[in-house]
Short mmCIF file of C-alpha atoms (C1' of nucleotides) in Angstrom, two decimals:
data_model
loop_
_atom_site.label_atom_id
_atom_site.label_comp_id
_atom_site.label_asym_id
_atom_site.label_seq_id
_atom_site.Cartn_x
_atom_site.Cartn_y
_atom_site.Cartn_z
CA MET A 1 128.52 116.03 89.61
CA SER A 2 126.96 117.16 92.94
CA ARG A 3 124.98 114.76 94.87
CA ARG A 4 121.82 116.94 94.33
CA ALA A 5 122.41 116.67 90.77
CA VAL A 6 122.80 112.99 90.70
CA GLN A 7 119.63 112.55 92.69
CA SER A 8 117.85 114.80 90.26
CA ARG A 9 118.95 112.62 87.24
CA ILE A 10 117.94 109.15 89.13
CA ALA A 11 114.51 111.08 90.24
CA ARG A 12 113.71 112.09 86.55
CA ALA A 13 114.75 108.56 85.18
CA ALA A 14 112.78 106.87 87.70
CA GLU A 15 109.65 108.92 87.41
CA GLU A 16 109.57 108.29 83.74
CA LEU A 17 109.22 104.71 84.66
CA PHE A 18 106.93 104.78 87.08
CA VAL A 19 104.53 106.85 85.00
CA ALA A 20 105.26 104.01 82.07
CA LYS A 21 105.00 100.84 84.27
CA GLY A 22 103.60 101.72 87.51
CA PHE A 23 105.47 102.09 91.16
CA GLU A 24 105.40 98.58 92.12
CA GLU A 25 105.79 97.27 88.91
CA THR A 26 109.54 98.84 88.51
CA THR A 27 112.34 97.54 90.27
CA VAL A 28 115.47 99.47 91.41
CA ASP A 29 117.69 97.66 89.32
CA GLU A 30 115.72 98.86 86.26
CA ILE A 31 115.75 102.46 87.52
CA ALA A 32 119.66 101.91 88.45
CA ALA A 33 120.31 100.64 84.73
CA ALA A 34 118.37 103.47 83.30
CA VAL A 35 120.84 105.89 84.92
CA GLY A 36 123.50 103.56 84.37
CA MET A 37 124.69 102.85 87.79
CA SER A 38 124.55 99.69 90.33
CA GLN A 39 121.84 99.21 92.78
CA ARG A 40 124.04 99.68 95.52
CA SER A 41 124.96 103.01 94.16
CA PHE A 42 121.10 103.92 93.89
CA PHE A 43 120.80 103.51 97.43
CA ARG A 44 123.69 105.58 98.06
CA TYR A 45 121.70 108.55 97.06
CA PHE A 46 117.86 107.49 98.08
CA ALA A 47 117.39 105.64 101.31
CA SER A 48 114.65 103.49 99.71
CA LYS A 49 112.73 103.49 96.61
CA ASP A 50 109.89 105.34 98.34
CA GLU A 51 112.17 108.26 98.64
CA VAL A 52 112.71 108.81 94.94
CA VAL A 53 109.00 109.89 95.00
CA LEU A 54 108.87 111.47 98.07
CA ASP A 55 111.93 113.77 98.27
CA SER A 56 110.30 116.46 95.96
CA LEU A 57 107.82 116.75 98.33
CA GLU A 58 110.15 117.22 101.03
CA ARG A 59 111.35 120.41 99.28
CA LEU A 60 107.88 121.58 99.23
CA GLY A 61 107.80 121.05 103.07
CA GLU A 62 110.46 123.63 103.67
CA GLU A 63 109.33 126.01 101.61
CA LEU A 64 106.26 125.83 103.60
CA THR A 65 108.01 126.36 107.00
CA ALA A 66 109.76 129.40 105.55
CA ARG A 67 106.56 130.81 104.25
CA LEU A 68 104.96 130.28 107.85
CA GLU A 69 107.93 131.56 109.73
CA ALA A 70 107.79 134.67 107.61
CA ARG A 71 103.95 135.65 108.51
CA PRO A 72 103.45 138.29 111.10
CA ALA A 73 103.25 136.77 114.39
CA ASP A 74 100.13 138.49 115.71
CA GLU A 75 98.19 136.98 112.85
CA PRO A 76 95.51 134.25 113.52
CA GLU A 77 97.00 130.89 112.95
CA TRP A 78 94.69 129.59 110.43
CA ASP A 79 95.11 132.63 108.27
CA SER A 80 99.19 132.42 108.43
CA LEU A 81 98.55 128.72 107.51
CA ARG A 82 96.65 129.45 104.54
CA HIS A 83 98.96 131.93 103.54
CA SER A 84 101.48 129.55 103.50
CA PHE A 85 99.36 126.93 101.50
CA ALA A 86 98.96 129.98 99.19
CA SER A 87 102.63 129.31 98.30
CA VAL A 88 101.59 125.92 96.82
CA VAL A 89 99.23 127.38 94.84
CA ASP A 90 102.02 130.10 93.40
CA ARG A 91 104.26 127.08 92.64
CA LEU A 92 101.71 125.30 90.40
CA SER A 93 101.63 128.64 88.46
CA ASP A 94 104.74 127.19 86.82
CA PRO A 95 103.51 125.01 84.06
CA GLU A 96 106.57 122.81 84.56
CA ALA A 97 106.30 122.16 88.19
CA ARG A 98 102.76 121.87 87.70
CA ASP A 99 103.28 118.83 85.11
CA HIS A 100 105.78 117.55 87.60
CA ASP A 101 103.23 117.75 90.41
CA ARG A 102 100.63 116.12 88.64
CA ALA A 103 102.87 113.12 87.61
CA ILE A 104 104.04 112.62 91.05
CA HIS A 105 100.30 112.79 92.39
CA GLY A 106 99.46 110.19 90.16
CA ILE A 107 101.89 107.97 91.00
CA VAL A 108 101.43 108.31 94.65
CA ASN A 109 97.86 107.90 94.31
CA ALA A 110 98.07 104.53 92.64
CA SER A 111 100.19 103.04 95.36
CA PRO A 112 98.65 102.46 98.45
CA ARG A 113 101.92 101.89 100.20
CA LEU A 114 103.61 105.22 98.62
CA LEU A 115 100.08 107.06 99.76
CA ALA A 116 100.86 106.07 103.49
CA ALA A 117 104.45 106.86 103.35
CA TYR A 118 103.30 110.45 101.85
CA LEU A 119 100.86 110.78 104.82
CA GLY A 120 103.49 109.71 107.28
CA ARG A 121 105.76 112.80 105.91
CA LEU A 122 102.75 114.84 106.08
CA ASP A 123 102.31 114.07 109.72
CA ARG A 124 105.88 114.80 110.71
CA LEU A 125 105.50 118.05 108.67
CA GLN A 126 102.63 119.18 110.71
CA GLY A 127 104.12 118.27 113.93
CA SER A 128 107.21 120.61 113.28
CA LEU A 129 104.92 123.30 112.07
CA SER A 130 102.88 123.01 115.07
CA GLU A 131 106.09 123.61 117.48
CA LEU A 132 106.75 126.54 115.37
CA LEU A 133 103.43 128.10 116.00
CA LEU A 134 103.62 127.32 119.58
CA ASP A 135 107.04 129.04 119.76
CA ARG A 136 105.32 131.83 118.18
CA ALA A 137 102.40 131.91 120.84
CA ALA A 138 104.70 131.64 123.68
CA ARG A 139 106.33 135.08 122.71
CA ASN A 140 103.29 136.87 121.41
CA PRO A 141 100.17 137.26 122.99
CA GLY A 142 96.71 136.18 121.67
CA GLY A 143 98.27 133.05 119.93
CA GLU A 144 97.01 129.38 120.78
CA THR A 145 99.44 128.10 123.63
CA ASP A 146 97.56 124.79 124.14
CA PRO A 147 99.72 122.21 122.02
CA VAL A 148 96.92 119.62 121.58
CA VAL A 149 94.46 122.42 120.17
CA LEU A 150 97.38 123.76 117.92
CA ARG A 151 98.38 120.31 116.73
CA ALA A 152 94.66 119.70 115.75
CA LEU A 153 94.32 123.14 114.15
CA VAL A 154 97.56 122.25 112.05
CA GLY A 155 95.92 119.10 111.08
CA GLY A 156 92.58 120.70 110.22
CA ALA A 157 94.20 123.13 107.87
CA PHE A 158 96.18 120.20 106.15
CA ALA A 159 92.85 118.72 106.04
CA CYS A 160 91.45 121.33 103.85
CA LEU A 161 94.51 121.23 101.62
CA GLN A 162 94.33 117.73 100.88
CA ALA A 163 90.75 117.64 100.32
CA ALA A 164 91.25 120.51 97.79
CA MET A 165 94.07 118.99 96.49
CA HIS A 166 92.31 115.43 95.99
CA HIS A 167 89.10 116.78 94.88
CA CYS A 168 90.20 119.66 92.33
CA GLY A 169 93.32 118.39 90.89
CA VAL A 170 96.41 120.39 90.27
CA GLU A 171 94.87 122.86 88.03
CA PRO A 172 95.57 126.47 90.02
CA GLU A 173 92.68 128.11 88.83
CA VAL A 174 90.26 125.40 90.25
CA PHE A 175 92.17 124.64 93.18
CA GLY A 176 93.03 127.94 94.84
CA PRO A 177 89.27 129.02 95.04
CA CYS A 178 88.61 125.80 96.12
CA LEU A 179 91.05 125.86 98.88
CA ASP A 180 89.86 129.16 99.68
CA ARG A 181 86.18 128.25 100.10
CA THR A 182 87.31 124.72 102.27
CA MET A 183 89.41 126.96 104.80
CA ALA A 184 86.71 129.42 104.84
CA ALA A 185 84.35 126.70 105.84
CA LEU A 186 86.48 125.09 108.11
CA ARG A 187 87.77 127.94 110.36
CA PRO A 188 87.37 127.35 113.70
CA ALA A 189 85.00 129.64 115.38
CA GLY A 190 87.38 131.00 118.38
CA ALA A 191 89.92 131.85 115.73
CA SER A 192 88.76 135.26 114.54
CA ALA A 193 90.53 137.34 117.01
CA MET B 1 89.63 76.49 115.33
CA SER B 2 88.00 79.12 113.35
CA ARG B 3 89.85 81.57 111.30
CA ARG B 4 89.57 84.80 113.72
CA ALA B 5 90.64 82.40 116.72
CA VAL B 6 93.98 81.74 114.96
CA GLN B 7 94.19 85.31 113.57
CA SER B 8 93.94 86.09 117.53
CA ARG B 9 96.36 83.78 118.86
CA ILE B 10 99.23 85.18 115.94
CA ALA B 11 98.30 88.62 117.10
CA ARG B 12 98.84 88.07 120.71
CA ALA B 13 102.09 85.97 120.17
CA ALA B 14 103.35 88.75 117.62
CA GLU B 15 102.55 91.24 119.61
CA GLU B 16 104.47 90.06 122.72
CA LEU B 17 107.31 89.77 120.47
CA PHE B 18 106.84 93.52 118.92
CA VAL B 19 106.99 94.66 122.52
CA ALA B 20 109.65 92.80 123.60
CA LYS B 21 112.24 93.33 120.28
CA GLY B 22 110.56 95.81 118.48
CA PHE B 23 108.47 95.60 115.33
CA GLU B 24 111.42 95.50 112.69
CA GLU B 25 113.55 93.51 114.62
CA THR B 26 110.83 90.92 114.51
CA THR B 27 110.80 88.52 111.75
CA VAL B 28 107.95 86.67 110.34
CA ASP B 29 109.87 83.51 110.94
CA GLU B 30 109.93 84.27 114.62
CA ILE B 31 106.07 84.89 115.02
CA ALA B 32 105.41 81.87 113.25
CA ALA B 33 107.65 79.75 115.42
CA ALA B 34 105.86 81.27 118.45
CA VAL B 35 102.51 80.09 117.29
CA GLY B 36 103.93 76.70 115.79
CA MET B 37 103.40 77.02 112.05
CA SER B 38 104.99 77.65 109.17
CA GLN B 39 106.09 81.27 107.74
CA ARG B 40 103.48 80.26 104.53
CA SER B 41 100.97 79.63 106.92
CA PHE B 42 101.18 82.94 108.77
CA PHE B 43 100.65 84.85 105.43
CA ARG B 44 97.53 82.69 105.17
CA TYR B 45 96.32 84.70 107.98
CA PHE B 46 97.56 87.96 107.41
CA ALA B 47 98.49 89.42 104.08
CA SER B 48 101.38 91.47 105.48
CA LYS B 49 103.44 92.05 109.01
CA ASP B 50 101.89 95.47 109.26
CA GLU B 51 98.23 93.71 109.19
CA VAL B 52 98.97 92.21 112.46
CA VAL B 53 99.14 95.21 114.21
CA LEU B 54 96.73 97.19 112.32
CA ASP B 55 93.68 94.53 112.07
CA SER B 56 92.59 95.35 115.48
CA LEU B 57 92.43 99.14 114.36
CA GLU B 58 90.15 97.98 111.27
CA ARG B 59 87.60 96.73 113.91
CA LEU B 60 87.65 100.07 115.83
CA GLY B 61 86.98 101.55 112.14
CA GLU B 62 83.80 99.38 111.68
CA GLU B 63 82.50 100.36 115.27
CA LEU B 64 83.21 104.06 114.33
CA THR B 65 81.32 103.91 111.27
CA ALA B 66 78.30 102.07 113.10
CA ARG B 67 78.21 105.00 115.64
CA LEU B 68 78.10 107.47 113.10
CA GLU B 69 75.24 105.73 111.17
CA ALA B 70 73.26 105.84 114.18
CA ARG B 71 73.43 109.41 114.93
CA PRO B 72 70.10 111.62 114.14
CA ALA B 73 70.48 112.85 110.47
CA ASP B 74 69.71 116.28 111.31
CA GLU B 75 72.33 116.78 113.88
CA PRO B 76 75.43 118.79 112.85
CA GLU B 77 78.42 116.80 111.36
CA TRP B 78 80.61 118.07 113.98
CA ASP B 79 78.63 116.57 116.71
CA SER B 80 77.81 113.36 115.25
CA LEU B 81 81.58 113.07 114.81
CA ARG B 82 82.32 113.62 118.21
CA HIS B 83 79.57 111.42 119.45
CA SER B 84 81.14 108.66 117.37
CA PHE B 85 84.66 109.35 119.08
CA ALA B 86 83.09 108.79 122.17
CA SER B 87 82.52 105.30 121.44
CA VAL B 88 86.49 105.07 121.38
CA VAL B 89 86.68 106.61 124.81
CA ASP B 90 84.12 104.19 126.17
CA ARG B 91 86.21 101.37 124.59
CA LEU B 92 89.17 102.53 126.91
CA SER B 93 87.24 102.09 129.90
CA ASP B 94 87.63 98.50 129.72
CA PRO B 95 90.91 98.03 131.43
CA GLU B 96 92.11 95.04 129.28
CA ALA B 97 91.18 96.95 126.11
CA ARG B 98 92.85 99.86 127.12
CA ASP B 99 96.43 97.76 128.00
CA HIS B 100 96.04 96.43 124.54
CA ASP B 101 95.52 99.97 122.97
CA ARG B 102 98.46 101.21 124.74
CA ALA B 103 100.87 98.44 123.59
CA ILE B 104 99.48 98.95 119.74
CA HIS B 105 100.02 102.64 120.24
CA GLY B 106 103.48 102.02 121.55
CA ILE B 107 104.44 99.43 118.69
CA VAL B 108 103.03 101.86 115.89
CA ASN B 109 104.51 105.22 117.31
CA ALA B 110 108.09 103.17 117.38
CA SER B 111 108.23 102.28 113.83
CA PRO B 112 107.74 105.08 110.94
CA ARG B 113 106.49 102.58 108.62
CA LEU B 114 103.94 101.22 110.69
CA LEU B 115 102.76 104.64 111.65
CA ALA B 116 102.59 105.38 107.97
CA ALA B 117 100.51 102.58 107.27
CA TYR B 118 98.41 103.58 110.16
CA LEU B 119 97.79 106.91 108.80
CA GLY B 120 97.04 105.37 105.23
CA ARG B 121 94.24 103.30 106.87
CA LEU B 122 92.97 106.41 108.95
CA ASP B 123 92.71 108.32 105.54
CA ARG B 124 90.87 105.52 103.86
CA LEU B 125 88.32 105.48 106.95
CA GLN B 126 88.14 109.26 106.56
CA GLY B 127 87.05 108.84 102.99
CA SER B 128 84.25 106.26 103.77
CA LEU B 129 82.78 108.49 106.67
CA SER B 130 82.87 111.31 104.33
CA GLU B 131 80.79 109.70 101.96
CA LEU B 132 78.40 108.41 104.51
CA LEU B 133 78.03 112.14 105.67
CA LEU B 134 77.39 112.89 101.94
CA ASP B 135 74.37 110.58 101.61
CA ARG B 136 73.20 111.70 104.84
CA ALA B 137 73.08 115.08 103.78
CA ALA B 138 71.85 114.40 100.34
CA ARG B 139 68.49 113.12 102.17
CA ASN B 140 68.32 115.74 104.72
CA PRO B 141 68.26 119.46 104.57
CA GLY B 142 70.65 121.40 106.56
CA GLY B 143 73.86 119.19 105.90
CA GLU B 144 76.93 119.86 104.29
CA THR B 145 76.58 118.98 100.64
CA ASP B 146 79.94 119.88 99.57
CA PRO B 147 82.11 116.86 99.02
CA VAL B 148 85.49 118.86 99.72
CA VAL B 149 84.03 120.65 102.57
CA LEU B 150 83.02 117.62 103.99
CA ARG B 151 86.19 115.69 103.41
CA ALA B 152 88.09 118.37 105.18
CA LEU B 153 85.43 118.35 108.05
CA VAL B 154 86.12 114.81 108.83
CA GLY B 155 89.63 115.76 108.35
CA GLY B 156 89.58 118.32 111.05
CA ALA B 157 87.77 116.10 113.49
CA PHE B 158 90.01 113.29 113.37
CA ALA B 159 92.96 115.73 113.56
CA CYS B 160 91.19 116.50 116.93
CA LEU B 161 91.01 112.91 117.81
CA GLN B 162 94.74 112.13 116.71
CA ALA B 163 96.06 115.26 118.91
CA ALA B 164 94.22 114.28 121.79
CA MET B 165 95.56 110.85 121.33
CA HIS B 166 98.91 111.54 120.99
CA HIS B 167 99.27 114.27 123.80
CA CYS B 168 97.19 112.73 126.24
CA GLY B 169 97.83 109.29 126.10
CA VAL B 170 95.16 106.58 126.40
CA GLU B 171 94.16 107.19 130.09
CA PRO B 172 90.14 107.74 129.45
CA GLU B 173 89.95 110.40 132.49
CA VAL B 174 92.30 112.39 130.53
CA PHE B 175 91.81 111.63 126.88
CA GLY B 176 87.99 112.29 127.13
CA PRO B 177 88.21 115.86 128.23
CA CYS B 178 91.11 116.66 126.01
CA LEU B 179 89.10 115.55 123.35
CA ASP B 180 86.14 117.40 124.20
CA ARG B 181 88.14 120.71 124.72
CA THR B 182 90.15 120.34 121.43
CA MET B 183 87.03 119.57 119.33
CA ALA B 184 85.03 122.55 121.03
CA ALA B 185 88.01 124.88 119.82
CA LEU B 186 88.15 123.39 116.44
CA ARG B 187 84.36 123.38 115.92
CA PRO B 188 84.19 124.98 112.72
CA ALA B 189 82.38 128.72 112.96
CA GLY B 190 79.60 127.83 109.97
CA ALA B 191 78.46 124.40 111.78
CA SER B 192 76.58 125.42 114.71
CA ALA B 193 73.40 125.43 112.62
"C1'" DC C 1 83.69 54.02 101.66
"C1'" DG C 2 85.32 57.63 98.12
"C1'" DG C 3 85.90 62.05 96.77
"C1'" DA C 4 85.67 67.08 97.23
"C1'" DA C 5 87.31 71.11 99.96
"C1'" DA C 6 89.90 73.41 102.92
"C1'" DG C 7 94.39 73.84 105.57
"C1'" DT C 8 98.96 73.18 105.93
"C1'" DG C 9 104.12 72.32 105.08
"C1'" DT C 10 108.16 72.60 101.83
"C1'" DC C 11 110.54 74.49 98.44
"C1'" DA C 12 112.11 77.56 95.02
"C1'" DG C 13 111.95 82.39 93.48
"C1'" DT C 14 111.53 87.66 93.50
"C1'" DG C 15 112.42 92.38 95.01
"C1'" DA C 16 113.91 95.64 98.62
"C1'" DC C 17 117.59 96.65 101.35
"C1'" DT C 18 122.31 96.01 103.76
"C1'" DG C 19 127.45 94.89 104.73
"C1'" DT C 20 131.70 94.59 103.17
"C1'" DC C 21 135.59 94.69 100.61
"C1'" DA C 22 138.47 96.08 96.94
"C1'" DA C 23 139.13 99.40 93.12
"C1'" DT C 24 139.15 103.91 91.28
"C1'" DC C 25 139.31 108.77 91.89
"C1'" DA C 26 139.95 113.38 93.13
"C1'" DT C 27 142.45 116.35 96.75
"C1'" DT C 28 145.76 117.58 100.00
"C1'" DG C 29 150.45 117.92 101.88
"C1'" DC C 30 155.24 117.57 101.04
"C1'" DG D 1 155.70 115.47 90.79
"C1'" DC D 2 154.35 112.31 94.14
"C1'" DA D 3 152.26 109.81 97.70
"C1'" DA D 4 149.02 109.31 101.59
"C1'" DT D 5 144.13 110.05 102.21
"C1'" DG D 6 139.32 110.38 101.92
"C1'" DA D 7 135.27 109.62 99.31
"C1'" DT D 8 132.80 107.31 95.69
"C1'" DT D 9 131.76 103.19 93.33
"C1'" DG D 10 130.87 98.35 91.75
"C1'" DA D 11 130.55 93.79 92.81
"C1'" DC D 12 129.31 90.12 95.88
"C1'" DA D 13 126.80 87.87 99.21
"C1'" DG D 14 123.49 87.96 102.61
"C1'" DT D 15 118.66 89.06 105.20
"C1'" DC D 16 113.83 89.51 105.13
"C1'" DA D 17 109.20 90.41 103.44
"C1'" DC D 18 106.26 88.06 100.34
"C1'" DT D 19 104.61 84.79 96.34
"C1'" DG D 20 103.48 80.88 93.77
"C1'" DA D 21 103.50 75.84 92.96
"C1'" DC D 22 102.96 71.40 94.40
"C1'" DA D 23 102.00 67.67 97.46
"C1'" DC D 24 99.89 65.87 101.88
"C1'" DT D 25 96.90 65.85 105.25
"C1'" DT D 26 92.39 66.14 107.40
"C1'" DT D 27 87.62 67.19 107.14
"C1'" DC D 28 83.58 66.79 105.68
"C1'" DC D 29 79.34 65.34 102.93
"C1'" DG D 30 77.10 62.05 99.90
#
DNA sequence: CGGAAAGTGTCAGTGACTGTCAATCATTGC
DNA sequence: GCAATGATTGACAGTCACTGACACTTTCCG
């Protein structure tokens, strides 16, 4: 069985336990027992207990990066980001993925420690997206070339995403328009060019 | 000796060790020994090892809140936030505080775990500032009354603050203008009213 | 003086995580 | 077929953050 498949089995079992008992209240020993392996082996597939929950989020980051790279280089950064976020909305149309994300969302929000780790990941993702846009601007005229402004711009776009997700939940019918409305309201004055 | 004074003594000793050996590499036992107390007593003054570093940041949050409350209620939110952030710049003019903040900044950025905890704190602070502004808008016409947009707005302003701090360091002469430039660039198109 | 309250040390325990070693199992070269 | 090899695993021991329980001292207040 492939590494990815084992990770997936562990993650499924772990999330079930997390939903049932809470994240902090579930021990790694219990997770390992649920998949029928030693605690030591659990840590060979996930570097930490946090990782089990945040791993699925990692792939979302990769997809987001890919979508952003695919946007036309002369598009305003704000619009490129908004279109990349739309991929998140798309993902939520698959009912299975939606249920899963809802569960993850609940687990993360219930544990300050996990929430912090999640925000740490988001921060690094924002950093890498900023560099991506910085490279793009260097090759194309009209783009934002100030790394500080660019980093803040990406941060602002993610603030919209986070706010919309937090307040509107994961129902795509509600979440989509909510994100559009928020990003329209926050659109930087100078970014319409 | 007051509780606050003891905390301060612990924090000073701990930060010295963190700078010398790194955060993860310093054990709580070592910190406790450095102040001459048992490990158990250390945890009576700080809930966790993280807390020692993040505690000083907590007070900055309180000051920021106070400054924001003091701004005129009819001022655009973006400007109120920028003026509140200026208090952070002011704080950096005290050379002693600046050195301290520089040290903290270095420690936090060197440890992903601490960075995550720091971002978690910032997130909660942003939440409470959003509520503050929401209340203010309810009492005054012209303010932003949509909680989602407001939360994103605060997030965007903090993204500017973070980006400026990260890229420009803690030299007030550089940091101040950098923050102004970034917040001017990110100013929402609809927030000029 | 006496007794409550607050602060502290000690000790034992839990849970996340790591290093190590030996056994197992699949792969590869002969 | 078979032995050498490398990867995967379990078992065990150890570290470190953190917690609960209890006993002891100091301080404060009547």
